[in-house]
Amino acid sequence: DTIPESLQEDSDKEQEALPEQETIKNYFGYDLFDGPSDKYERADIGSIDPNYQVGPGDELILSIWGATEMRSKMTVSRDGTVFIEQFGQMNVSGLTLEKLEEKLTKNLSRIYSGLSPSQGSPNTYLDISLGKLRSIQIYVVGKVNNAGSRFVSNYSTAFTALYQAGGPTIHGSMRNVQV
């Protein structure tokens, strides 16, 4: 029942020669996927595209200054609304940052008349910016090292998702990634 030692060594050498048994390090480019899973995540700093569409889970920072001063952080609810002190609930989901600022200026000028006075120049100013951005759930499937569900920033790319999944296996492909 035992295999002679010389035959066992030959069997081990054959298995080592098979591509399935080789480590992924032997292939060019696969070491790119080494490291922490958030290595290539986009940092939440810098300006956001004015065409960014606001959605549930985004944090909005509303600043009003001049004749009146106010700063408020709000998170867009599941139904796409935010609650603004002294105004009430407002639907913001699907609006671009530019359209959101216009809507806020129009609606809040009823309370803060200095935002858009009927005569003269404004003495109250409004700015809306984003705090934390919402995450989206994706599924990475196929021949990757760690397939499954992931939460990624809505600014993530297919590469970011592939990186979080540990990269493709040696049976997978780095050239044929499908979204």
PDB file of C-alpha atoms in Angstrom:
ATOM      1  CA  ASP A   1       0.000   0.000   0.000  1.00  0.00           C
ATOM      2  CA  THR A   2       2.945   2.329   0.355  1.00  0.00           C
ATOM      3  CA  ILE A   3       4.485   4.065  -2.656  1.00  0.00           C
ATOM      4  CA  PRO A   4       8.236   3.691  -2.995  1.00  0.00           C
ATOM      5  CA  GLU A   5      10.063   6.908  -2.113  1.00  0.00           C
ATOM      6  CA  SER A   6      11.591   7.320  -5.604  1.00  0.00           C
ATOM      7  CA  LEU A   7       8.148   7.078  -7.274  1.00  0.00           C
ATOM      8  CA  GLN A   8       6.647   9.510  -4.720  1.00  0.00           C
ATOM      9  CA  GLU A   9       9.355  12.114  -5.589  1.00  0.00           C
ATOM     10  CA  ASP A  10       8.597  11.741  -9.336  1.00  0.00           C
ATOM     11  CA  SER A  11       4.861  12.186  -8.659  1.00  0.00           C
ATOM     12  CA  ASP A  12       5.553  15.352  -6.603  1.00  0.00           C
ATOM     13  CA  LYS A  13       7.720  16.797  -9.404  1.00  0.00           C
ATOM     14  CA  GLU A  14       4.981  16.167 -11.994  1.00  0.00           C
ATOM     15  CA  GLN A  15       2.385  17.937  -9.843  1.00  0.00           C
ATOM     16  CA  GLU A  16       4.698  20.898  -9.350  1.00  0.00           C
ATOM     17  CA  ALA A  17       5.043  21.241 -13.136  1.00  0.00           C
ATOM     18  CA  LEU A  18       1.278  21.542 -13.678  1.00  0.00           C
ATOM     19  CA  PRO A  19       0.044  25.122 -14.155  1.00  0.00           C
ATOM     20  CA  GLU A  20      -2.745  24.548 -11.615  1.00  0.00           C
ATOM     21  CA  GLN A  21      -0.132  23.947  -8.931  1.00  0.00           C
ATOM     22  CA  GLU A  22       1.996  26.978  -9.742  1.00  0.00           C
ATOM     23  CA  THR A  23       1.629  29.982  -7.550  1.00  0.00           C
ATOM     24  CA  ILE A  24      -0.049  32.991  -9.051  1.00  0.00           C
ATOM     25  CA  LYS A  25       3.157  34.969  -8.417  1.00  0.00           C
ATOM     26  CA  ASN A  26       4.730  33.227 -11.419  1.00  0.00           C
ATOM     27  CA  TYR A  27       2.414  35.073 -13.807  1.00  0.00           C
ATOM     28  CA  PHE A  28       3.043  38.623 -14.919  1.00  0.00           C
ATOM     29  CA  GLY A  29       0.718  41.237 -13.449  1.00  0.00           C
ATOM     30  CA  TYR A  30      -0.997  39.146 -10.793  1.00  0.00           C
ATOM     31  CA  ASP A  31       1.052  40.717  -8.001  1.00  0.00           C
ATOM     32  CA  LEU A  32      -0.894  43.911  -8.729  1.00  0.00           C
ATOM     33  CA  PHE A  33      -3.716  42.425  -6.646  1.00  0.00           C
ATOM     34  CA  ASP A  34      -1.588  41.974  -3.505  1.00  0.00           C
ATOM     35  CA  GLY A  35      -2.219  44.267  -0.581  1.00  0.00           C
ATOM     36  CA  PRO A  36      -5.145  45.604   1.416  1.00  0.00           C
ATOM     37  CA  SER A  37      -8.579  45.473  -0.244  1.00  0.00           C
ATOM     38  CA  ASP A  38      -8.993  49.266  -0.120  1.00  0.00           C
ATOM     39  CA  LYS A  39      -5.647  50.044  -1.767  1.00  0.00           C
ATOM     40  CA  TYR A  40      -7.211  51.475  -4.926  1.00  0.00           C
ATOM     41  CA  GLU A  41     -10.364  52.994  -3.408  1.00  0.00           C
ATOM     42  CA  ARG A  42     -10.836  56.591  -4.426  1.00  0.00           C
ATOM     43  CA  ALA A  43     -10.264  58.950  -1.556  1.00  0.00           C
ATOM     44  CA  ASP A  44     -13.290  61.007  -0.571  1.00  0.00           C
ATOM     45  CA  ILE A  45     -11.433  64.274  -1.036  1.00  0.00           C
ATOM     46  CA  GLY A  46     -11.484  66.783  -3.812  1.00  0.00           C
ATOM     47  CA  SER A  47     -14.298  68.176  -5.847  1.00  0.00           C
ATOM     48  CA  ILE A  48     -17.299  66.179  -6.984  1.00  0.00           C
ATOM     49  CA  ASP A  49     -18.587  66.336 -10.550  1.00  0.00           C
ATOM     50  CA  PRO A  50     -21.463  68.888 -10.722  1.00  0.00           C
ATOM     51  CA  ASN A  51     -23.432  66.254 -12.676  1.00  0.00           C
ATOM     52  CA  TYR A  52     -23.248  63.806  -9.756  1.00  0.00           C
ATOM     53  CA  GLN A  53     -26.776  62.603  -8.988  1.00  0.00           C
ATOM     54  CA  VAL A  54     -27.733  62.698  -5.333  1.00  0.00           C
ATOM     55  CA  GLY A  55     -29.315  59.508  -3.998  1.00  0.00           C
ATOM     56  CA  PRO A  56     -30.262  57.629  -0.837  1.00  0.00           C
ATOM     57  CA  GLY A  57     -27.351  57.304   1.578  1.00  0.00           C
ATOM     58  CA  ASP A  58     -25.489  60.434   0.453  1.00  0.00           C
ATOM     59  CA  GLU A  59     -24.635  62.937   3.157  1.00  0.00           C
ATOM     60  CA  LEU A  60     -25.396  66.562   2.255  1.00  0.00           C
ATOM     61  CA  ILE A  61     -23.793  69.528   3.989  1.00  0.00           C
ATOM     62  CA  LEU A  62     -25.885  72.678   3.727  1.00  0.00           C
ATOM     63  CA  SER A  63     -24.175  75.959   4.595  1.00  0.00           C
ATOM     64  CA  ILE A  64     -25.908  79.326   4.736  1.00  0.00           C
ATOM     65  CA  TRP A  65     -23.966  82.465   5.657  1.00  0.00           C
ATOM     66  CA  GLY A  66     -24.241  86.230   5.497  1.00  0.00           C
ATOM     67  CA  ALA A  67     -27.224  87.868   7.183  1.00  0.00           C
ATOM     68  CA  THR A  68     -28.154  84.406   8.528  1.00  0.00           C
ATOM     69  CA  GLU A  69     -25.762  81.633   9.476  1.00  0.00           C
ATOM     70  CA  MET A  70     -26.538  77.929   9.498  1.00  0.00           C
ATOM     71  CA  ARG A  71     -24.703  74.695   8.831  1.00  0.00           C
ATOM     72  CA  SER A  72     -26.505  71.375   8.713  1.00  0.00           C
ATOM     73  CA  LYS A  73     -25.555  67.800   7.810  1.00  0.00           C
ATOM     74  CA  MET A  74     -28.325  65.626   6.392  1.00  0.00           C
ATOM     75  CA  THR A  75     -28.426  62.117   5.020  1.00  0.00           C
ATOM     76  CA  VAL A  76     -30.708  61.399   2.083  1.00  0.00           C
ATOM     77  CA  SER A  77     -33.299  58.884   3.279  1.00  0.00           C
ATOM     78  CA  ARG A  78     -34.338  55.705   1.455  1.00  0.00           C
ATOM     79  CA  ASP A  79     -37.232  57.536  -0.143  1.00  0.00           C
ATOM     80  CA  GLY A  80     -34.901  60.265  -1.463  1.00  0.00           C
ATOM     81  CA  THR A  81     -35.786  63.059   0.943  1.00  0.00           C
ATOM     82  CA  VAL A  82     -33.976  65.208   3.503  1.00  0.00           C
ATOM     83  CA  PHE A  83     -35.387  67.168   6.413  1.00  0.00           C
ATOM     84  CA  ILE A  84     -34.229  70.788   6.592  1.00  0.00           C
ATOM     85  CA  GLU A  85     -34.770  72.754   9.798  1.00  0.00           C
ATOM     86  CA  GLN A  86     -37.325  75.542   9.488  1.00  0.00           C
ATOM     87  CA  PHE A  87     -38.343  74.280   6.036  1.00  0.00           C
ATOM     88  CA  GLY A  88     -39.371  70.663   6.363  1.00  0.00           C
ATOM     89  CA  GLN A  89     -38.989  67.677   4.079  1.00  0.00           C
ATOM     90  CA  MET A  90     -37.641  68.078   0.547  1.00  0.00           C
ATOM     91  CA  ASN A  91     -37.248  65.489  -2.211  1.00  0.00           C
ATOM     92  CA  VAL A  92     -33.651  65.593  -3.542  1.00  0.00           C
ATOM     93  CA  SER A  93     -33.060  62.140  -5.045  1.00  0.00           C
ATOM     94  CA  GLY A  94     -32.006  62.125  -8.693  1.00  0.00           C
ATOM     95  CA  LEU A  95     -31.043  65.802  -8.737  1.00  0.00           C
ATOM     96  CA  THR A  96     -27.569  66.800  -9.848  1.00  0.00           C
ATOM     97  CA  LEU A  97     -25.599  68.957  -7.398  1.00  0.00           C
ATOM     98  CA  GLU A  98     -26.185  71.960  -9.644  1.00  0.00           C
ATOM     99  CA  LYS A  99     -29.979  71.401  -9.787  1.00  0.00           C
ATOM    100  CA  LEU A 100     -30.058  70.705  -6.048  1.00  0.00           C
ATOM    101  CA  GLU A 101     -28.428  74.057  -5.288  1.00  0.00           C
ATOM    102  CA  GLU A 102     -30.983  75.814  -7.520  1.00  0.00           C
ATOM    103  CA  LYS A 103     -33.874  74.022  -5.805  1.00  0.00           C
ATOM    104  CA  LEU A 104     -32.540  74.799  -2.334  1.00  0.00           C
ATOM    105  CA  THR A 105     -32.012  78.479  -3.193  1.00  0.00           C
ATOM    106  CA  LYS A 106     -35.540  78.748  -4.602  1.00  0.00           C
ATOM    107  CA  ASN A 107     -37.245  76.951  -1.698  1.00  0.00           C
ATOM    108  CA  LEU A 108     -35.179  78.404   1.141  1.00  0.00           C
ATOM    109  CA  SER A 109     -35.491  81.973  -0.185  1.00  0.00           C
ATOM    110  CA  ARG A 110     -39.060  81.877   1.218  1.00  0.00           C
ATOM    111  CA  ILE A 111     -37.518  81.637   4.704  1.00  0.00           C
ATOM    112  CA  TYR A 112     -34.233  83.478   4.104  1.00  0.00           C
ATOM    113  CA  SER A 113     -35.253  86.459   1.959  1.00  0.00           C
ATOM    114  CA  GLY A 114     -31.626  87.532   1.544  1.00  0.00           C
ATOM    115  CA  LEU A 115     -30.891  84.488  -0.671  1.00  0.00           C
ATOM    116  CA  SER A 116     -32.656  85.996  -3.674  1.00  0.00           C
ATOM    117  CA  PRO A 117     -34.037  89.414  -2.807  1.00  0.00           C
ATOM    118  CA  SER A 118     -36.587  91.049  -5.083  1.00  0.00           C
ATOM    119  CA  GLN A 119     -34.458  94.194  -5.161  1.00  0.00           C
ATOM    120  CA  GLY A 120     -30.726  94.674  -4.702  1.00  0.00           C
ATOM    121  CA  SER A 121     -28.034  92.115  -4.311  1.00  0.00           C
ATOM    122  CA  PRO A 122     -28.241  89.072  -2.021  1.00  0.00           C
ATOM    123  CA  ASN A 123     -26.897  89.346   1.532  1.00  0.00           C
ATOM    124  CA  THR A 124     -27.284  85.652   2.345  1.00  0.00           C
ATOM    125  CA  TYR A 125     -25.443  82.887   0.494  1.00  0.00           C
ATOM    126  CA  LEU A 126     -25.999  79.157   0.184  1.00  0.00           C
ATOM    127  CA  ASP A 127     -23.647  76.276  -0.580  1.00  0.00           C
ATOM    128  CA  ILE A 128     -24.389  72.572  -0.760  1.00  0.00           C
ATOM    129  CA  SER A 129     -21.646  69.961  -0.713  1.00  0.00           C
ATOM    130  CA  LEU A 130     -21.343  66.236  -0.194  1.00  0.00           C
ATOM    131  CA  GLY A 131     -19.952  64.585   2.914  1.00  0.00           C
ATOM    132  CA  LYS A 132     -19.918  60.797   2.848  1.00  0.00           C
ATOM    133  CA  LEU A 133     -20.944  59.228  -0.444  1.00  0.00           C
ATOM    134  CA  ARG A 134     -23.307  56.284  -0.637  1.00  0.00           C
ATOM    135  CA  SER A 135     -22.070  52.773  -1.238  1.00  0.00           C
ATOM    136  CA  ILE A 136     -23.490  50.389  -3.790  1.00  0.00           C
ATOM    137  CA  GLN A 137     -23.651  46.626  -3.572  1.00  0.00           C
ATOM    138  CA  ILE A 138     -22.100  44.631  -6.396  1.00  0.00           C
ATOM    139  CA  TYR A 139     -21.521  40.929  -7.037  1.00  0.00           C
ATOM    140  CA  VAL A 140     -18.182  39.676  -8.302  1.00  0.00           C
ATOM    141  CA  VAL A 141     -18.545  36.285  -9.944  1.00  0.00           C
ATOM    142  CA  GLY A 142     -16.387  34.068 -12.092  1.00  0.00           C
ATOM    143  CA  LYS A 143     -12.836  32.900 -11.781  1.00  0.00           C
ATOM    144  CA  VAL A 144     -11.638  35.285  -9.086  1.00  0.00           C
ATOM    145  CA  ASN A 145      -9.904  34.524  -5.819  1.00  0.00           C
ATOM    146  CA  ASN A 146     -12.727  35.738  -3.591  1.00  0.00           C
ATOM    147  CA  ALA A 147     -16.079  35.874  -5.403  1.00  0.00           C
ATOM    148  CA  GLY A 148     -19.165  37.294  -3.730  1.00  0.00           C
ATOM    149  CA  SER A 149     -20.973  40.425  -2.676  1.00  0.00           C
ATOM    150  CA  ARG A 150     -19.080  43.695  -2.096  1.00  0.00           C
ATOM    151  CA  PHE A 151     -19.987  47.217  -1.078  1.00  0.00           C
ATOM    152  CA  VAL A 152     -18.050  49.779  -3.082  1.00  0.00           C
ATOM    153  CA  SER A 153     -18.155  53.533  -3.466  1.00  0.00           C
ATOM    154  CA  ASN A 154     -20.353  54.706  -6.305  1.00  0.00           C
ATOM    155  CA  TYR A 155     -17.169  56.143  -7.842  1.00  0.00           C
ATOM    156  CA  SER A 156     -15.545  52.693  -7.988  1.00  0.00           C
ATOM    157  CA  THR A 157     -14.484  51.078 -11.242  1.00  0.00           C
ATOM    158  CA  ALA A 158     -14.480  47.482 -12.481  1.00  0.00           C
ATOM    159  CA  PHE A 159     -10.780  47.352 -11.550  1.00  0.00           C
ATOM    160  CA  THR A 160     -11.576  48.383  -7.961  1.00  0.00           C
ATOM    161  CA  ALA A 161     -14.138  45.580  -7.678  1.00  0.00           C
ATOM    162  CA  LEU A 162     -11.734  43.041  -9.188  1.00  0.00           C
ATOM    163  CA  TYR A 163      -9.034  44.183  -6.775  1.00  0.00           C
ATOM    164  CA  GLN A 164     -11.361  43.779  -3.793  1.00  0.00           C
ATOM    165  CA  ALA A 165     -12.113  40.242  -4.985  1.00  0.00           C
ATOM    166  CA  GLY A 166      -8.390  39.401  -4.857  1.00  0.00           C
ATOM    167  CA  GLY A 167      -7.928  39.487  -8.619  1.00  0.00           C
ATOM    168  CA  PRO A 168      -8.527  36.732 -11.155  1.00  0.00           C
ATOM    169  CA  THR A 169      -7.270  33.212 -10.619  1.00  0.00           C
ATOM    170  CA  ILE A 170      -4.785  31.788 -13.106  1.00  0.00           C
ATOM    171  CA  HIS A 171      -7.805  30.206 -14.847  1.00  0.00           C
ATOM    172  CA  GLY A 172      -9.495  33.599 -15.133  1.00  0.00           C
ATOM    173  CA  SER A 173      -8.677  36.482 -17.413  1.00  0.00           C
ATOM    174  CA  MET A 174      -7.429  40.015 -16.910  1.00  0.00           C
ATOM    175  CA  ARG A 175      -8.420  40.903 -20.470  1.00  0.00           C
ATOM    176  CA  ASN A 176     -12.018  39.731 -20.528  1.00  0.00           C
ATOM    177  CA  VAL A 177     -13.688  41.453 -17.565  1.00  0.00           C
ATOM    178  CA  GLN A 178     -17.403  42.017 -18.072  1.00  0.00           C
ATOM    179  CA  VAL A 179     -19.707  44.420 -16.264  1.00  0.00           C
TER     180      VAL A 179
END
